[in-house]
Coordinates of C-alpha atoms in Angstrom, one line a residue:
Chain A
M2 CA 1.2 -20.1 -64.2
R3 CA -0.4 -17.1 -65.6
K4 CA -3.3 -18.0 -63.2
L5 CA -0.9 -17.8 -59.9
A6 CA 0.7 -14.5 -61.9
I7 CA -2.4 -12.7 -61.6
T8 CA -4.2 -13.6 -58.3
A9 CA -0.6 -12.4 -56.8
L10 CA -0.5 -9.1 -58.6
A11 CA -4.6 -8.3 -58.6
A12 CA -6.0 -6.4 -55.3
T13 CA -9.4 -7.9 -53.6
G14 CA -10.0 -4.7 -51.9
V15 CA -10.4 -1.8 -54.1
A16 CA -9.9 1.9 -53.7
F17 CA -12.7 4.4 -54.8
G18 CA -10.6 7.9 -54.4
G19 CA -9.9 11.8 -55.1
A20 CA -6.9 13.8 -55.3
A21 CA -4.2 12.8 -52.9
M22 CA -4.8 16.3 -50.9
A23 CA -8.0 14.6 -49.8
Q24 CA -7.1 10.9 -48.8
D25 CA -5.8 12.0 -45.7
Q26 CA -8.7 13.4 -44.1
D27 CA -9.9 11.1 -41.0
Y28 CA -12.8 8.9 -41.8
T29 CA -14.1 5.3 -40.2
I30 CA -15.7 2.9 -42.1
G31 CA -17.1 -0.2 -40.2
V32 CA -17.7 -3.6 -41.5
S33 CA -20.7 -5.8 -40.0
I34 CA -20.7 -9.3 -41.5
P35 CA -21.7 -12.9 -40.6
A36 CA -18.8 -15.0 -39.6
A37 CA -17.5 -17.4 -41.7
T38 CA -20.5 -19.9 -40.6
H39 CA -20.9 -21.7 -44.1
G40 CA -18.6 -21.3 -47.3
W41 CA -19.6 -18.5 -49.5
T42 CA -19.2 -16.0 -46.0
G43 CA -15.7 -17.5 -45.6
G44 CA -15.6 -15.7 -48.7
V45 CA -17.0 -12.5 -47.6
V46 CA -15.1 -12.1 -44.6
F47 CA -11.5 -13.0 -46.6
H48 CA -12.5 -10.0 -49.0
A49 CA -13.7 -7.9 -46.6
E50 CA -10.3 -8.3 -44.8
Q51 CA -8.6 -7.9 -48.0
A52 CA -10.6 -4.9 -49.1
A53 CA -10.4 -3.6 -45.6
Q54 CA -6.0 -3.5 -46.2
T55 CA -6.1 -2.2 -49.4
L56 CA -8.7 0.5 -48.7
E57 CA -6.2 2.0 -45.5
E58 CA -3.0 1.7 -47.7
G59 CA -4.6 3.9 -50.3
Y60 CA -5.7 6.3 -47.5
P61 CA -4.0 7.3 -45.0
G62 CA -6.4 9.2 -42.7
L63 CA -8.9 5.8 -43.3
N64 CA -9.8 3.7 -40.8
V65 CA -11.8 -0.1 -41.5
I66 CA -13.1 -2.2 -38.7
V67 CA -14.2 -5.6 -39.9
Q68 CA -16.5 -7.2 -37.3
T69 CA -17.9 -10.9 -38.1
S70 CA -20.9 -11.8 -35.9
P71 CA -22.1 -15.9 -35.7
D72 CA -26.2 -14.8 -35.8
A73 CA -28.3 -12.0 -36.2
P74 CA -28.3 -10.6 -32.2
S75 CA -24.7 -10.8 -32.5
Q76 CA -24.5 -8.5 -35.1
A77 CA -27.0 -6.0 -34.0
S78 CA -24.7 -5.9 -30.8
A79 CA -21.8 -5.5 -33.0
I80 CA -23.3 -2.8 -35.1
E81 CA -24.2 -0.8 -31.4
D82 CA -20.1 -2.0 -30.6
L83 CA -19.1 -0.5 -33.8
A84 CA -21.3 3.2 -33.1
A85 CA -20.0 3.5 -30.3
Q86 CA -16.4 3.8 -32.0
G87 CA -17.8 6.7 -33.9
I88 CA -18.1 5.6 -37.0
D89 CA -18.8 7.6 -40.5
A90 CA -20.2 5.0 -43.0
L91 CA -21.4 1.3 -42.1
V92 CA -21.3 -1.8 -44.4
V93 CA -23.4 -4.1 -43.3
L94 CA -24.3 -7.5 -44.8
P95 CA -27.0 -8.6 -42.8
F96 CA -27.7 -11.9 -41.5
N97 CA -31.4 -11.3 -42.0
S98 CA -33.9 -8.4 -43.1
D99 CA -36.2 -9.3 -40.1
E100 CA -33.9 -8.5 -37.2
L101 CA -31.4 -6.1 -38.0
T102 CA -33.7 -3.4 -39.9
G103 CA -34.9 -2.4 -36.4
P104 CA -30.6 -1.9 -35.0
V105 CA -29.1 -0.6 -38.7
G106 CA -32.5 2.3 -38.9
A107 CA -32.2 3.0 -35.2
L108 CA -28.2 3.7 -35.4
A109 CA -28.8 5.6 -38.6
G110 CA -31.6 7.8 -37.3
R111 CA -29.5 9.0 -34.4
N112 CA -26.8 9.8 -36.3
P113 CA -27.7 11.3 -39.6
D114 CA -24.4 12.2 -41.5
L115 CA -23.9 8.2 -41.1
F116 CA -23.2 6.9 -44.3
V117 CA -25.3 3.3 -44.6
T118 CA -24.4 0.7 -46.9
V119 CA -26.5 -2.5 -47.1
V120 CA -24.8 -5.4 -48.9
D121 CA -26.9 -8.8 -50.4
R122 CA -30.1 -9.3 -48.3
G123 CA -31.9 -6.0 -48.3
L124 CA -33.1 -4.4 -45.5
S125 CA -37.1 -4.4 -44.9
D126 CA -37.2 -0.7 -45.2
P127 CA -34.5 0.3 -47.8
S128 CA -34.8 4.3 -47.1
I129 CA -32.6 3.6 -44.2
Q130 CA -29.6 2.9 -47.1
D131 CA -27.4 5.1 -49.0
L132 CA -26.1 2.8 -51.4
Y133 CA -27.5 -1.1 -51.8
V134 CA -25.1 -3.3 -53.4
A135 CA -26.1 -6.9 -54.4
G136 CA -26.1 -9.9 -56.6
D137 CA -28.8 -10.2 -59.8
N138 CA -30.7 -13.4 -58.4
P139 CA -32.8 -13.5 -61.4
G140 CA -29.7 -12.9 -63.8
F141 CA -28.4 -15.7 -61.6
G142 CA -31.1 -18.4 -63.1
R143 CA -31.1 -16.9 -66.3
V144 CA -27.5 -17.2 -67.2
A145 CA -27.3 -20.9 -65.6
A146 CA -30.6 -21.7 -68.2
E147 CA -29.2 -20.2 -71.2
Y148 CA -25.8 -22.0 -70.8
F149 CA -28.3 -25.1 -70.9
V150 CA -30.2 -24.0 -73.9
E151 CA -26.6 -23.6 -75.5
R152 CA -25.5 -27.0 -74.9
L153 CA -28.5 -29.4 -75.2
E154 CA -30.7 -30.7 -77.7
D155 CA -34.7 -30.1 -77.4
G156 CA -36.3 -32.8 -76.0
A157 CA -33.4 -32.9 -73.3
Q158 CA -34.2 -34.1 -69.7
V159 CA -33.0 -32.1 -66.6
V160 CA -33.1 -32.1 -63.2
V161 CA -33.3 -29.3 -60.8
L162 CA -32.2 -29.0 -57.2
R163 CA -33.2 -25.8 -55.3
G164 CA -32.0 -24.3 -52.2
I165 CA -34.6 -23.2 -49.5
P166 CA -37.9 -21.4 -49.8
T167 CA -37.4 -17.8 -50.2
V168 CA -37.4 -15.0 -52.3
I169 CA -34.1 -15.3 -53.7
D170 CA -34.3 -18.9 -54.8
D171 CA -38.1 -18.3 -56.2
E172 CA -36.2 -15.4 -58.2
R173 CA -33.7 -17.6 -59.5
N174 CA -36.1 -20.7 -60.4
E175 CA -38.4 -18.8 -61.9
S176 CA -36.0 -17.0 -64.4
F177 CA -34.8 -20.5 -65.2
R178 CA -37.7 -22.1 -66.2
A179 CA -38.6 -18.3 -68.1
A180 CA -35.0 -18.7 -69.8
L181 CA -36.0 -22.1 -70.9
D182 CA -39.4 -21.6 -72.4
G183 CA -39.7 -22.7 -75.6
S184 CA -36.1 -24.4 -75.8
G185 CA -37.4 -28.1 -75.9
I186 CA -35.9 -28.9 -72.6
E187 CA -37.6 -30.4 -70.4
I188 CA -37.1 -30.5 -66.3
V189 CA -38.2 -33.8 -65.2
D190 CA -38.0 -33.2 -61.5
S191 CA -37.3 -30.5 -58.6
Q192 CA -36.8 -30.5 -54.9
Y193 CA -35.3 -28.6 -52.6
A194 CA -32.2 -29.7 -50.7
N195 CA -31.6 -26.8 -48.4
W196 CA -28.1 -25.3 -50.0
N197 CA -26.6 -28.3 -48.6
R198 CA -24.3 -31.1 -49.6
D199 CA -25.6 -33.8 -48.1
D200 CA -29.1 -33.1 -48.9
A201 CA -28.3 -32.4 -52.3
F202 CA -26.6 -35.8 -52.6
R203 CA -29.9 -37.3 -50.8
V204 CA -31.7 -35.6 -53.5
M205 CA -30.2 -36.6 -56.2
Q206 CA -30.0 -40.4 -55.4
D207 CA -33.7 -39.9 -55.5
F208 CA -33.9 -38.4 -58.9
L209 CA -31.0 -41.1 -60.3
S210 CA -33.6 -43.9 -59.0
K211 CA -36.8 -42.4 -60.2
H212 CA -35.2 -41.4 -63.8
D213 CA -33.8 -43.3 -66.5
R214 CA -32.4 -40.7 -68.4
I215 CA -31.1 -37.8 -67.0
D216 CA -28.9 -35.1 -69.4
A217 CA -27.6 -32.3 -67.7
V218 CA -28.4 -31.1 -63.7
W219 CA -28.8 -27.3 -62.5
A220 CA -27.9 -27.8 -58.7
S221 CA -28.2 -23.8 -58.7
D222 CA -25.1 -24.1 -56.0
D223 CA -21.9 -25.4 -55.6
D224 CA -22.0 -27.0 -52.5
M225 CA -25.5 -28.3 -53.8
A226 CA -23.4 -29.5 -56.6
L227 CA -20.6 -31.0 -54.8
G228 CA -23.6 -33.7 -53.4
V229 CA -24.8 -34.0 -56.8
I230 CA -21.4 -35.2 -58.5
E231 CA -21.3 -37.6 -55.4
A232 CA -24.0 -39.3 -56.3
I233 CA -23.6 -39.6 -59.8
R234 CA -20.2 -41.2 -58.9
Q235 CA -21.5 -43.8 -56.7
A236 CA -25.1 -44.9 -59.2
E237 CA -22.2 -45.1 -62.3
R238 CA -24.6 -43.4 -64.3
E239 CA -23.2 -42.1 -67.8
D240 CA -25.8 -40.4 -68.9
I241 CA -25.5 -37.1 -67.0
Q242 CA -23.4 -34.8 -69.3
F243 CA -22.9 -31.9 -66.9
V244 CA -23.9 -30.2 -63.4
V245 CA -24.1 -26.3 -63.2
G246 CA -23.9 -25.1 -59.8
G247 CA -23.7 -21.6 -58.5
A248 CA -21.9 -19.0 -56.6
G249 CA -18.3 -19.4 -57.3
M250 CA -16.6 -21.3 -54.8
K251 CA -13.2 -22.0 -55.3
Q252 CA -12.9 -25.8 -55.9
M253 CA -15.5 -25.3 -58.3
V254 CA -14.5 -22.6 -60.5
Q255 CA -10.6 -24.5 -60.4
R256 CA -12.5 -27.4 -62.0
V257 CA -14.1 -25.2 -64.7
M258 CA -10.4 -23.6 -65.3
E259 CA -9.1 -27.5 -65.9
G260 CA -11.8 -28.2 -68.1
D261 CA -13.3 -30.6 -66.3
P262 CA -16.1 -31.9 -68.9
M263 CA -18.4 -32.2 -65.8
I264 CA -18.3 -28.8 -64.9
P265 CA -18.2 -27.0 -67.8
V266 CA -18.8 -23.5 -65.9
D267 CA -20.0 -21.9 -62.8
V268 CA -22.4 -18.7 -62.7
S269 CA -20.9 -16.0 -59.9
Y270 CA -23.0 -14.7 -57.0
P271 CA -19.2 -12.9 -55.8
P272 CA -19.1 -13.1 -51.9
G273 CA -16.3 -10.2 -53.3
M274 CA -19.3 -7.7 -53.6
I275 CA -18.4 -6.8 -50.1
A276 CA -14.9 -5.2 -50.9
T277 CA -16.8 -3.2 -54.3
A278 CA -19.4 -2.0 -51.4
M279 CA -16.4 -1.0 -48.8
A280 CA -14.6 0.5 -51.9
V281 CA -17.5 2.9 -53.5
T282 CA -18.4 3.6 -49.5
A283 CA -14.7 4.9 -49.0
G284 CA -15.7 6.8 -52.5
S285 CA -18.6 8.7 -50.5
F286 CA -15.6 10.5 -48.6
Y287 CA -12.7 10.5 -50.6
S288 CA -15.0 12.1 -54.4
Q289 CA -17.6 13.5 -55.0
A290 CA -18.6 11.9 -57.3
P291 CA -22.0 10.6 -56.8
V292 CA -22.5 7.0 -55.3
R293 CA -25.6 6.7 -53.7
G294 CA -27.7 4.4 -55.3
T295 CA -28.4 0.6 -56.4
Y296 CA -25.6 -1.1 -57.7
V297 CA -26.7 -4.9 -58.9
L298 CA -23.6 -6.6 -59.7
D299 CA -23.8 -9.3 -62.8
A300 CA -24.4 -13.4 -62.1
E301 CA -21.5 -13.8 -65.1
L302 CA -21.2 -17.4 -66.4
I303 CA -17.6 -18.6 -65.2
T304 CA -16.1 -20.4 -68.4
Q305 CA -12.5 -21.6 -68.8
E306 CA -11.5 -18.3 -70.7
N307 CA -12.7 -15.7 -67.8
A308 CA -12.2 -18.3 -64.6
E309 CA -9.2 -17.1 -63.5
R310 CA -10.9 -14.1 -62.6
F311 CA -13.4 -15.5 -60.1
Y312 CA -10.0 -17.9 -58.7
F313 CA -8.6 -16.0 -55.6
E314 CA -5.6 -18.4 -54.3
D315 CA -5.6 -17.5 -50.2
S316 CA -9.3 -17.0 -50.2
P317 CA -11.0 -20.3 -48.4
F318 CA -14.0 -20.1 -50.5
Chain B
M173 CA -16.5 29.9 -46.9
R174 CA -16.7 26.6 -46.0
K175 CA -18.3 25.2 -49.4
L176 CA -15.1 26.7 -51.2
A177 CA -13.1 24.9 -48.6
I178 CA -14.7 21.8 -49.7
T179 CA -15.1 22.1 -53.5
A180 CA -11.2 23.0 -53.4
L181 CA -10.3 19.5 -51.5
A182 CA -12.5 17.0 -53.1
A183 CA -11.7 15.5 -56.3
T184 CA -14.4 15.7 -59.2
G185 CA -12.8 12.3 -60.7
V186 CA -12.4 9.2 -58.7
A187 CA -10.0 6.2 -58.4
F188 CA -11.1 2.4 -57.8
G189 CA -7.6 0.9 -57.4
G190 CA -6.0 -2.2 -55.9
A191 CA -2.9 -2.4 -54.8
A192 CA -0.1 -0.5 -55.7
M193 CA 2.1 -3.0 -57.8
A194 CA -0.7 -3.6 -59.8
Q195 CA -1.5 0.1 -60.9
D196 CA 1.3 0.6 -63.3
Q197 CA 0.1 -1.5 -65.9
D198 CA -0.7 0.0 -69.1
Y199 CA -4.3 0.3 -70.1
T200 CA -6.2 2.7 -72.2
I201 CA -9.9 3.6 -71.8
G202 CA -11.5 5.6 -74.2
V203 CA -14.5 8.1 -73.0
S204 CA -16.8 9.3 -75.7
I205 CA -19.6 11.8 -74.5
P206 CA -21.9 14.6 -76.7
A207 CA -20.3 17.7 -76.6
A208 CA -21.7 20.6 -74.8
T209 CA -24.2 21.2 -76.8
H210 CA -26.4 22.3 -73.5
G211 CA -26.3 22.6 -69.7
W212 CA -26.1 18.8 -68.5
T213 CA -23.8 17.7 -71.6
G214 CA -21.6 20.4 -70.3
G215 CA -21.4 19.3 -66.9
V216 CA -20.5 15.4 -67.9
V217 CA -17.7 17.3 -70.1
F218 CA -16.7 18.8 -67.2
H219 CA -16.7 15.9 -64.5
A220 CA -15.0 13.1 -67.6
E221 CA -11.9 15.5 -67.7
Q222 CA -11.7 15.8 -64.5
A223 CA -12.1 12.6 -63.7
A224 CA -9.6 11.3 -66.3
Q225 CA -6.9 13.3 -65.1
T226 CA -7.3 12.3 -61.4
L227 CA -7.2 8.6 -62.6
E228 CA -4.0 9.0 -64.4
E229 CA -3.0 10.6 -61.5
G230 CA -4.0 7.7 -59.1
Y231 CA -3.1 4.7 -61.7
P232 CA 1.0 5.7 -63.1
G233 CA 0.0 3.1 -66.3
L234 CA -3.6 4.4 -67.2
N235 CA -4.1 6.0 -70.0
V236 CA -7.7 8.1 -70.5
I237 CA -8.6 9.6 -73.7
V238 CA -12.1 11.6 -73.7
Q239 CA -13.6 12.2 -77.0
T240 CA -16.5 14.6 -77.3
S241 CA -19.1 14.5 -80.2
P242 CA -21.6 17.2 -81.9
D243 CA -24.0 14.6 -82.9
A244 CA -24.6 10.9 -83.6
P245 CA -22.8 10.2 -86.5
S246 CA -19.9 12.2 -84.9
Q247 CA -19.9 10.0 -82.2
A248 CA -20.2 6.8 -84.2
S249 CA -17.1 7.6 -86.2
A250 CA -15.4 9.0 -82.5
I251 CA -15.4 5.7 -81.3
E252 CA -13.7 4.0 -84.3
D253 CA -11.5 6.5 -83.7
L254 CA -11.1 6.0 -80.2
A255 CA -11.0 1.9 -81.3
A256 CA -7.8 2.8 -83.7
Q257 CA -5.9 3.7 -80.4
G258 CA -6.1 0.3 -79.0
I259 CA -8.4 0.6 -76.0
D260 CA -9.0 -2.0 -73.6
A261 CA -12.6 -0.3 -72.1
L262 CA -14.9 2.3 -73.6
V263 CA -17.1 4.2 -71.6
V264 CA -19.8 5.7 -73.7
L265 CA -23.1 8.0 -73.2
P266 CA -24.8 7.5 -76.5
F267 CA -26.2 10.8 -78.2
N268 CA -29.4 8.1 -78.7
S269 CA -30.1 4.3 -78.8
D270 CA -31.1 4.0 -82.3
E271 CA -27.9 5.2 -83.8
L272 CA -25.1 4.2 -81.3
T273 CA -26.4 0.4 -80.8
G274 CA -25.0 -1.1 -83.7
P275 CA -21.7 0.8 -84.0
V276 CA -21.0 0.2 -80.0
G277 CA -22.2 -3.3 -80.9
A278 CA -20.0 -3.8 -84.0
L279 CA -16.6 -2.5 -81.9
A280 CA -17.4 -5.1 -79.1
G281 CA -18.2 -7.6 -81.2
R282 CA -14.3 -7.6 -82.7
N283 CA -12.8 -7.0 -79.8
P284 CA -14.9 -9.6 -77.1
D285 CA -11.8 -8.5 -74.4
L286 CA -13.2 -4.8 -74.5
F287 CA -14.7 -3.5 -71.3
V288 CA -17.7 -1.5 -72.4
T289 CA -19.8 1.0 -70.1
V290 CA -23.1 2.2 -70.9
V291 CA -24.0 5.4 -69.0
D292 CA -27.3 7.1 -68.8
R293 CA -29.0 6.6 -72.2
G294 CA -28.9 2.3 -72.9
L295 CA -28.1 0.8 -75.8
S296 CA -31.1 -1.1 -77.8
D297 CA -29.0 -4.1 -77.1
P298 CA -28.1 -4.4 -73.3
S299 CA -25.9 -7.7 -73.6
I300 CA -23.6 -5.4 -75.4
Q301 CA -22.5 -3.6 -72.2
D302 CA -20.2 -5.3 -69.3
L303 CA -21.8 -1.9 -67.2
Y304 CA -24.5 0.4 -67.1
V305 CA -24.6 3.2 -64.8
A306 CA -27.6 5.3 -65.0
G307 CA -29.7 8.2 -63.1
D308 CA -32.8 7.3 -61.5
N309 CA -35.7 8.4 -63.8
P310 CA -38.8 7.0 -61.3
G311 CA -37.2 8.3 -58.8
F312 CA -36.5 11.7 -59.9
G313 CA -40.3 12.1 -59.9
R314 CA -40.9 10.3 -56.7
V315 CA -38.3 12.3 -54.6
A316 CA -40.0 15.8 -56.3
A317 CA -43.2 14.7 -55.2
E318 CA -42.4 14.0 -51.9
Y319 CA -41.4 17.3 -51.3
F320 CA -44.6 18.5 -52.6
V321 CA -46.4 16.6 -50.2
E322 CA -44.4 17.5 -47.2
R323 CA -44.7 21.2 -48.2
L324 CA -48.3 21.4 -48.9
E325 CA -51.6 21.0 -47.6
D326 CA -54.6 18.8 -49.0
G327 CA -56.4 21.1 -51.4
A328 CA -53.5 22.4 -52.8
Q329 CA -53.3 23.3 -56.7
V330 CA -49.7 22.5 -58.7
V331 CA -49.0 22.8 -62.2
V332 CA -46.3 20.8 -64.2
L333 CA -44.3 21.2 -66.8
R334 CA -42.8 18.0 -68.9
G335 CA -39.9 17.8 -71.3
I336 CA -40.0 15.9 -74.7
P337 CA -41.9 13.2 -75.2
T338 CA -40.1 9.9 -73.8
V339 CA -39.7 6.7 -72.1
I340 CA -37.7 9.3 -69.4
D341 CA -40.4 12.3 -69.2
D342 CA -42.8 9.4 -68.9
E343 CA -41.3 7.3 -66.3
R344 CA -40.3 10.7 -63.9
N345 CA -43.8 12.2 -64.5
E346 CA -45.9 8.6 -64.1
S347 CA -44.0 8.8 -60.1
F348 CA -44.8 12.0 -59.9
R349 CA -48.0 11.8 -59.8
A350 CA -48.1 8.0 -58.0
A351 CA -46.1 9.9 -55.3
L352 CA -48.8 12.5 -54.8
D353 CA -51.9 9.7 -54.6
G354 CA -54.0 10.3 -51.8
S355 CA -52.6 13.6 -50.5
G356 CA -55.3 15.8 -51.7
I357 CA -52.6 17.7 -54.2
E358 CA -54.2 18.6 -57.5
I359 CA -52.3 18.7 -60.3
V360 CA -54.7 21.8 -62.2
D361 CA -52.5 21.5 -65.3
S362 CA -49.7 20.0 -67.1
Q363 CA -47.9 20.6 -70.9
Y364 CA -44.9 19.8 -72.9
A365 CA -42.5 22.2 -72.8
N366 CA -39.5 20.6 -74.4
W367 CA -36.8 21.0 -71.8
N368 CA -36.3 24.7 -72.8
R369 CA -36.0 27.4 -70.9
D370 CA -37.9 29.6 -73.6
D371 CA -40.6 26.7 -74.5
A372 CA -41.7 26.5 -70.5
F373 CA -41.7 30.4 -70.0
R374 CA -44.0 30.5 -72.4
V375 CA -46.0 27.4 -71.1
M376 CA -45.9 28.7 -67.5
Q377 CA -47.6 32.4 -69.0
D378 CA -50.1 30.0 -70.2
F379 CA -50.7 29.0 -66.5
L380 CA -50.9 31.7 -65.1
S381 CA -53.2 33.2 -67.2
K382 CA -55.6 30.1 -67.1
H383 CA -55.5 29.2 -62.9
D384 CA -56.0 31.7 -60.9
R385 CA -54.5 30.1 -58.1
I386 CA -50.6 28.3 -58.3
D387 CA -49.4 26.9 -54.9
A388 CA -46.3 25.3 -56.6
V389 CA -45.0 24.5 -59.6
W390 CA -42.9 21.3 -60.7
A391 CA -40.9 22.3 -63.8
S392 CA -38.7 19.2 -63.3
D393 CA -36.0 20.5 -64.8
D394 CA -33.7 23.1 -63.9
D395 CA -33.2 25.1 -67.1
M396 CA -37.4 24.8 -67.5
A397 CA -37.4 26.4 -64.2
L398 CA -35.5 29.4 -64.8
G399 CA -38.3 29.9 -67.5
V400 CA -40.8 29.4 -64.9
I401 CA -39.5 31.6 -62.4
E402 CA -38.9 34.4 -65.2
A403 CA -42.7 34.0 -66.2
I404 CA -43.8 34.3 -62.1
R405 CA -41.4 37.2 -61.8
Q406 CA -42.7 39.2 -65.0
A407 CA -46.7 38.2 -63.9
E408 CA -45.9 39.4 -60.1
R409 CA -47.8 36.8 -58.9
E410 CA -47.6 36.2 -55.1
D411 CA -49.3 33.0 -54.9
I412 CA -46.6 30.7 -56.0
Q413 CA -44.8 28.9 -53.1
F414 CA -41.9 27.4 -54.7
V415 CA -40.7 25.9 -57.8
V416 CA -38.8 22.4 -58.0
G417 CA -36.7 21.8 -61.1
G418 CA -34.4 18.8 -61.8
A419 CA -30.9 17.8 -62.4
G420 CA -28.5 19.7 -60.4
M421 CA -27.5 23.0 -62.5
K422 CA -25.2 24.9 -60.4
Q423 CA -27.0 27.9 -60.2
M424 CA -29.8 26.5 -58.6
V425 CA -28.3 24.8 -56.2
Q426 CA -26.8 27.9 -55.6
R427 CA -30.1 29.1 -54.8
V428 CA -30.9 26.4 -52.5
M429 CA -27.6 27.0 -50.5
E430 CA -28.5 30.3 -50.0
G431 CA -31.7 29.9 -49.0
D432 CA -33.8 31.1 -51.8
P433 CA -37.6 30.2 -50.7
M434 CA -38.7 30.1 -54.3
I435 CA -36.0 27.3 -54.9
P436 CA -35.7 25.8 -51.7
V437 CA -34.9 22.1 -53.3
D438 CA -33.6 20.7 -56.4
V439 CA -33.4 17.2 -57.3
S440 CA -29.8 15.5 -58.7
Y441 CA -29.8 13.8 -62.1
P442 CA -26.3 14.3 -61.9
P443 CA -23.4 14.9 -64.3
G444 CA -20.7 13.5 -62.1
M445 CA -22.4 10.0 -63.3
I446 CA -19.3 10.0 -66.4
A447 CA -16.8 10.2 -63.4
T448 CA -18.3 7.2 -61.8
A449 CA -18.9 5.4 -64.6
M450 CA -14.9 6.1 -65.6
A451 CA -13.6 4.8 -62.0
V452 CA -15.8 2.3 -61.6
T453 CA -14.4 0.8 -65.4
A454 CA -11.0 1.9 -64.3
G455 CA -11.4 -0.5 -61.1
S456 CA -12.1 -3.5 -63.8
F457 CA -8.5 -3.1 -64.6
Y458 CA -6.8 -2.3 -61.0
S459 CA -8.8 -5.0 -59.2
Q460 CA -10.5 -8.5 -58.6
A461 CA -13.8 -7.3 -57.3
P462 CA -16.5 -7.6 -59.2
V463 CA -17.6 -4.6 -61.0
R464 CA -19.9 -6.0 -63.8
G465 CA -23.6 -4.5 -63.6
T466 CA -26.1 -2.4 -63.4
Y467 CA -25.3 1.0 -61.5
V468 CA -28.3 3.3 -60.2
L469 CA -27.3 6.4 -58.8
D470 CA -30.2 7.8 -56.6
A471 CA -32.1 10.8 -57.5
E472 CA -31.1 12.8 -54.7
L473 CA -33.2 15.8 -52.9
I474 CA -31.0 18.6 -52.9
T475 CA -31.6 20.9 -49.8
Q476 CA -29.7 23.5 -47.9
E477 CA -28.1 20.8 -45.6
N478 CA -26.5 18.9 -48.5
A479 CA -26.3 21.3 -51.1
E480 CA -22.3 21.8 -51.1
R481 CA -21.9 18.5 -52.5
F482 CA -23.5 19.0 -55.1
Y483 CA -21.9 22.0 -56.1
F484 CA -18.8 22.2 -58.4
E485 CA -17.5 25.6 -58.6
D486 CA -15.3 25.5 -61.9
S487 CA -18.0 23.6 -63.7
P488 CA -20.3 25.2 -66.1
F489 CA -23.4 23.5 -65.0

């Protein structure tokens, strides 16, 4: 039961603090994130709320307000609401760049001392932010491909499910292909499935009907991986050795931890990045160590050995 | 006296922690840095020692050992000494990539669980590290050039002192030139002065004898800026409006703070990055928020308004 012990011990939130005497100073951090509309944002909400609690415990003077919003216009309003409460820092994971750059930029323009932290999806104008915390999208594809190269022989045939046509999906896909170069592994088919489980189920059914031999699947997302696995199960195909998803969904990390041969690994794109961003933002007030900059968190290969580090028992994701 | 109050209050070290219950676990972090052979590394030693103290206060179970070394072979030995003491993490600011990649890589190979943080100068094999914390060299040139564009008119003539021919110096210089593009500001001369005060004095004497009109100087380093200023003073030239150095040396930050017209701004390349690196490394043990990745700290324009944030009264640098 080492897993449970670690999970209970380790806090999700983090505190980035200075000497005790400075920790009583009063600061307010406003955190604006999407509501838990799908799995990954559910993880973001969980980690943000945990971090808010831990940071407030760590710094008696600190107040952290977490606001979730169901869509971009609501998020723009929520940011104004936070501003009206007199925040010293804004940590924002924007719904999208187009609709949030204006509101965040205007707020920062009116409040030159406001510390602005942007998480995951960048704003169109990066000069607005003091700190940017993000996942590594090229690394996300490269790490998956490196595992394929390690596991498969020259001549292996794989299929790829893509997300929604976006810069992020392009970066992941290009680096996946680049890292397969020269391995002799062939991508025999590739289709968009919109980061959606049902679409992935249908795409995988199509792949299975078209290709007699498929050695492995890069589902490139844990939700899509679930759809893929269901299609394989229903087709009773025995040729597929494994499926690699991505993000670090709880039930997928659990399968990795349990040694499921179909899900031997996962690739992280951690929703906990919101907690890292909040902690470093607090550090901007309670320490004079430099924190302004760009922090890109690794896409890590989640294996049976390290999976417990990526498993959060109380998280919905 | 606001400056002194802030300096006294704010800790240099930072703590990146989890819930109180996790903070008693025993971990040892070894920190290997160059000895204070010149100004900037003196700042690194100061910030590392401060951070060691603050982190140990913040985490009762944490032990931080800071070792300074006078040269690369000594640093390789020091890293072995740290390993012999049973460290859980190594934070290393390498003298150079060539001589330290082997020793750090070998240590990491023998100890797969060792958390390796590399600071400033990268290793030749980045796969060795879990975390990389660095300054922004292209930004260092760009931020300086943006100030030149803001202050100077079309047709202004500037001279540039370069450091030692290195990738770092090239990155800084190329981005400085790129950011001047289209401004009408002309670089009338550029010479290497080896990040050395005396060399910079001689190079500036040469510039002054060759050019009747110099509007501003990009010394690109605070040590070189001191040599430049002395050459200007001795030549009694009145045409030079300002000199921009770089790094954030204490006496230069003080001049900025006091409104010295010759040193209106500086550009940060903070030695405190060692403290940031140590804090985030500690966070890898005392929190499950993701920390592995690449953290590039901004090159910031130091102005009279924000200078106190870059001034450390007790630091030698």
